[in-house]
């Protein structure tokens, strides 16, 4: 699904209100605050200051908003994984590319990835999202295992645990990263890559 | 608040039902599944198969269940922090003690820490829990900063980011750790300490 670029309410289409993109941004922030299950279309219409039928003009259901939002996050992560696959050289270099690229996706699509990472599997859309997340996790674990086979990653930790901890670090951004103050995507990606690959100890 | 050791329903006090401890365990699991806000005492009574007044025999409110649960997790983490403070030697050794001990608390009190880490601050109890979490985070950040001053931790990353990423790894356990299969607390603590302090790269 493609969607229009972000615009301010009331600035496009000669229609008071929102386009799909700005509506989606508000919906996702609300889902993150109150939980997807805990947010009704009624809540969303109050938050937007438009009627429910104005919302339905853009999107057929709450579930469709969720689907578009989590797929945007997933598409970003899969694009990075595909890009990483084409990095020449060793698996550890592809893994570093994947880690850095994932940090960039989290920073750029913070609210969308936050929503994705909190999905619990109560609906069909959520289960589909969880299945894609598992596929992504498998790609990471495979890359870690290959890098271990190539002798570049320490063999004394189960690759499954290594990849979980690696993305534990990356995903923690949704809990503490504040876009408007402090570090940018590049600084955070550097920090994650340095700690993950070389650790925090001076040697 | 002290509570009785876990027991099966119907095996103690000559009362059909639960003691506070087993009731708390079920409540916390339910809060984690559905969200604290999304769980009513009615839901809990259905899950337990006892009346609401039987629940109120043990605990005055849903909020009190939350308070006891998140404080159990926080007390565990603060006990480890206190223990770490008394470790002789360098700040980096105290930090390693804190990281390993925190992993042990997460593994042993998994559902309680899961609840704690999902608290959003909608009620007084939640805000108090968030305040104690921030205090814990500050202790971690201070320890990282001291270890950097002592020359044991790489100075090229902001200590605040280092400590966030360090506990991002630790806290990720609530998303993927399954108590019944695979690694135990010690193996996970080893993996976290090795990756955090020395990184995953073979050198």
Coordinates of C-alpha atoms in Angstrom, one line a residue, chain A:
Chain A
X1 CA 0.0 0.0 0.0
X2 CA 1.4 3.4 -0.9
X3 CA 0.5 6.5 0.9
X4 CA 0.8 10.2 0.4
X5 CA 3.7 12.1 1.9
X6 CA 3.1 13.7 5.3
X7 CA 1.3 17.0 5.3
X8 CA -0.2 19.2 7.9
X9 CA -3.9 18.9 8.6
X10 CA -6.0 21.0 6.4
X11 CA -3.3 21.8 3.9
X12 CA -4.3 19.3 1.1
X13 CA -7.1 18.1 -1.0
X14 CA -9.2 21.1 -0.1
X15 CA -10.7 18.9 2.7
X16 CA -10.6 19.9 6.3
X17 CA -8.7 17.2 8.3
X18 CA -6.1 14.7 7.4
X19 CA -4.7 12.7 4.6
X20 CA -4.0 9.0 5.2
X21 CA -0.4 9.6 6.2
X22 CA -1.0 12.2 8.9
X23 CA -4.0 10.2 10.1
X24 CA -1.7 7.1 10.4
X25 CA 0.9 9.0 12.4
X26 CA -1.6 10.1 14.9
X27 CA -3.2 6.6 15.1
X28 CA 0.1 4.9 15.7
X29 CA 1.0 7.4 18.5
X30 CA -2.3 6.7 20.1
X31 CA -1.9 2.9 19.8
X32 CA 1.5 3.2 21.4
X33 CA 0.1 5.3 24.3
X34 CA -3.0 3.2 25.1
X35 CA -2.3 -0.1 23.4
X36 CA -3.9 -1.2 20.1
X37 CA -6.6 -3.2 21.9
X38 CA -7.4 -0.3 24.2
X39 CA -7.9 2.3 21.4
X40 CA -11.2 2.5 19.7
X41 CA -12.0 4.3 16.4
X42 CA -14.1 6.6 18.7
X43 CA -10.9 7.5 20.7
X44 CA -9.1 8.1 17.4
X45 CA -11.8 10.4 16.1
X46 CA -11.8 12.4 19.3
X47 CA -8.0 12.7 19.2
X48 CA -8.1 13.8 15.5
X49 CA -11.1 16.1 16.0
X50 CA -12.9 14.6 13.0
X51 CA -15.8 12.3 12.7
X52 CA -15.5 8.5 12.4
X53 CA -16.9 8.6 8.9
X54 CA -14.1 11.1 8.0
X55 CA -11.7 8.4 9.2
X56 CA -13.5 5.7 7.2
X57 CA -13.1 7.9 4.1
X58 CA -9.4 7.1 4.3
X59 CA -9.2 3.6 5.8
X60 CA -11.8 0.8 6.1
X61 CA -10.9 -0.3 9.7
X62 CA -8.7 0.0 12.8
X63 CA -7.1 -3.3 11.8
X64 CA -6.1 -1.8 8.4
X65 CA -4.3 1.1 10.2
X66 CA -2.4 -1.5 12.2
X67 CA -1.6 -3.5 9.1
X68 CA -0.2 -0.5 7.2
X69 CA 1.7 0.6 10.2
X70 CA 3.5 -2.6 11.2
X71 CA 4.2 -3.4 7.5
X72 CA 5.9 -0.1 7.1
X73 CA 8.3 -1.0 10.0
X74 CA 8.7 -4.6 8.7
X75 CA 9.3 -3.4 5.1
X76 CA 12.1 -1.1 6.4
X77 CA 13.8 -3.9 8.3
X78 CA 13.5 -6.4 5.4
X79 CA 14.9 -3.8 3.0
X80 CA 17.9 -3.5 5.2
X81 CA 18.3 -7.3 5.5
X82 CA 18.2 -7.6 1.7
X83 CA 20.8 -4.8 1.3
X84 CA 23.0 -6.6 3.9
X85 CA 22.8 -9.8 1.9
X86 CA 24.5 -8.1 -1.0
X87 CA 27.4 -6.7 1.0
X88 CA 30.5 -8.5 -0.3
X89 CA 33.0 -10.1 2.0
X90 CA 32.4 -11.9 5.2
X91 CA 29.2 -12.7 7.2
X92 CA 30.3 -10.5 10.1
X93 CA 30.4 -7.5 7.7
X94 CA 26.9 -8.3 6.5
X95 CA 25.8 -8.6 10.1
X96 CA 27.3 -5.2 11.0
X97 CA 25.5 -3.7 8.0
X98 CA 22.3 -5.3 9.2
X99 CA 22.7 -4.0 12.8
X100 CA 23.5 -0.4 11.7
X101 CA 20.7 -0.4 9.1
X102 CA 18.2 -1.7 11.7
X103 CA 19.2 1.1 14.1
X104 CA 18.5 3.6 11.3
X105 CA 15.1 2.1 10.6
X106 CA 14.2 2.3 14.4
X107 CA 15.3 5.9 14.6
X108 CA 13.5 7.0 11.5
X109 CA 10.3 4.9 12.0
X110 CA 10.4 5.0 15.8
X111 CA 6.7 5.0 16.5
X112 CA 6.0 2.3 13.8
X113 CA 8.7 0.0 15.1
X114 CA 7.5 0.6 18.6
X115 CA 4.0 -0.6 17.6
X116 CA 5.5 -3.6 15.8
X117 CA 7.5 -4.7 18.8
X118 CA 4.5 -4.5 21.1
X119 CA 2.2 -6.6 18.9
X120 CA 1.0 -9.6 20.9
X121 CA -0.8 -11.8 18.3
X122 CA -4.5 -11.3 19.2
X123 CA -5.6 -10.7 15.6
X124 CA -4.8 -12.1 12.1
X125 CA -2.9 -8.9 11.3
X126 CA -0.8 -9.2 14.5
X127 CA -0.1 -12.9 13.8
X128 CA 1.0 -12.1 10.3
X129 CA 3.3 -9.4 11.7
X130 CA 4.7 -11.8 14.3
X131 CA 5.4 -14.4 11.5
X132 CA 7.4 -11.8 9.6
X133 CA 9.3 -10.8 12.7
X134 CA 10.2 -14.4 13.3
X135 CA 11.5 -14.6 9.7
X136 CA 13.7 -11.5 10.3
X137 CA 15.0 -13.0 13.5
X138 CA 15.9 -16.2 11.7
X139 CA 17.9 -14.2 9.1
X140 CA 19.8 -12.6 11.9
X141 CA 20.5 -15.9 13.7
X142 CA 21.6 -17.4 10.4
X143 CA 24.0 -14.6 9.8
X144 CA 25.4 -14.9 13.3
X145 CA 25.8 -18.7 12.8
X146 CA 27.6 -18.1 9.5
X147 CA 30.0 -15.6 11.0
X148 CA 30.7 -18.1 13.7
X149 CA 31.5 -20.8 11.1
X150 CA 33.8 -18.3 9.4
X151 CA 35.6 -17.9 12.7
X152 CA 34.8 -14.2 13.2
X153 CA 32.3 -14.5 16.0
X154 CA 33.1 -16.1 19.4
X155 CA 32.0 -19.7 19.4
X156 CA 31.4 -20.0 23.1
X157 CA 27.9 -18.5 23.0
X158 CA 24.9 -20.2 21.3
X159 CA 24.3 -18.1 18.1
X160 CA 20.6 -18.0 18.9
X161 CA 21.4 -16.2 22.2
X162 CA 24.0 -13.9 20.6
X163 CA 21.5 -12.8 18.0
X164 CA 18.7 -12.2 20.6
X165 CA 21.1 -10.1 22.8
X166 CA 22.3 -8.2 19.7
X167 CA 18.8 -7.2 18.8
X168 CA 17.9 -6.7 22.4
X169 CA 20.3 -3.8 22.3
X170 CA 19.0 -2.5 19.0
X171 CA 15.3 -2.8 20.0
X172 CA 15.8 -1.2 23.4
X173 CA 15.9 2.1 21.5
X174 CA 12.1 2.1 21.5
X175 CA 12.2 2.4 25.3
X176 CA 14.7 5.3 25.6
X177 CA 15.5 7.0 22.4
X178 CA 14.3 10.6 22.2
X179 CA 14.5 11.9 18.6
X180 CA 14.7 15.6 19.6
X181 CA 17.5 15.6 22.0
X182 CA 21.0 14.2 22.0
X183 CA 22.3 11.5 19.7
X184 CA 21.3 11.0 16.0
X185 CA 20.9 7.7 14.2
X186 CA 24.6 7.5 13.2
X187 CA 25.9 8.1 16.7
X188 CA 23.6 5.4 18.1
X189 CA 24.4 3.0 15.3
X190 CA 28.1 3.5 16.0
X191 CA 27.6 2.9 19.7
X192 CA 25.6 -0.3 19.1
X193 CA 28.1 -1.6 16.6
X194 CA 31.1 -0.9 18.8
X195 CA 29.6 -2.4 21.9
X196 CA 28.2 -5.4 20.1
X197 CA 31.3 -6.3 18.1
X198 CA 34.1 -5.2 20.5
X199 CA 32.5 -4.8 23.9
X200 CA 32.7 -1.9 26.3
X201 CA 36.0 -2.9 28.0
X202 CA 39.2 -1.1 27.2
X203 CA 42.0 -3.5 26.3

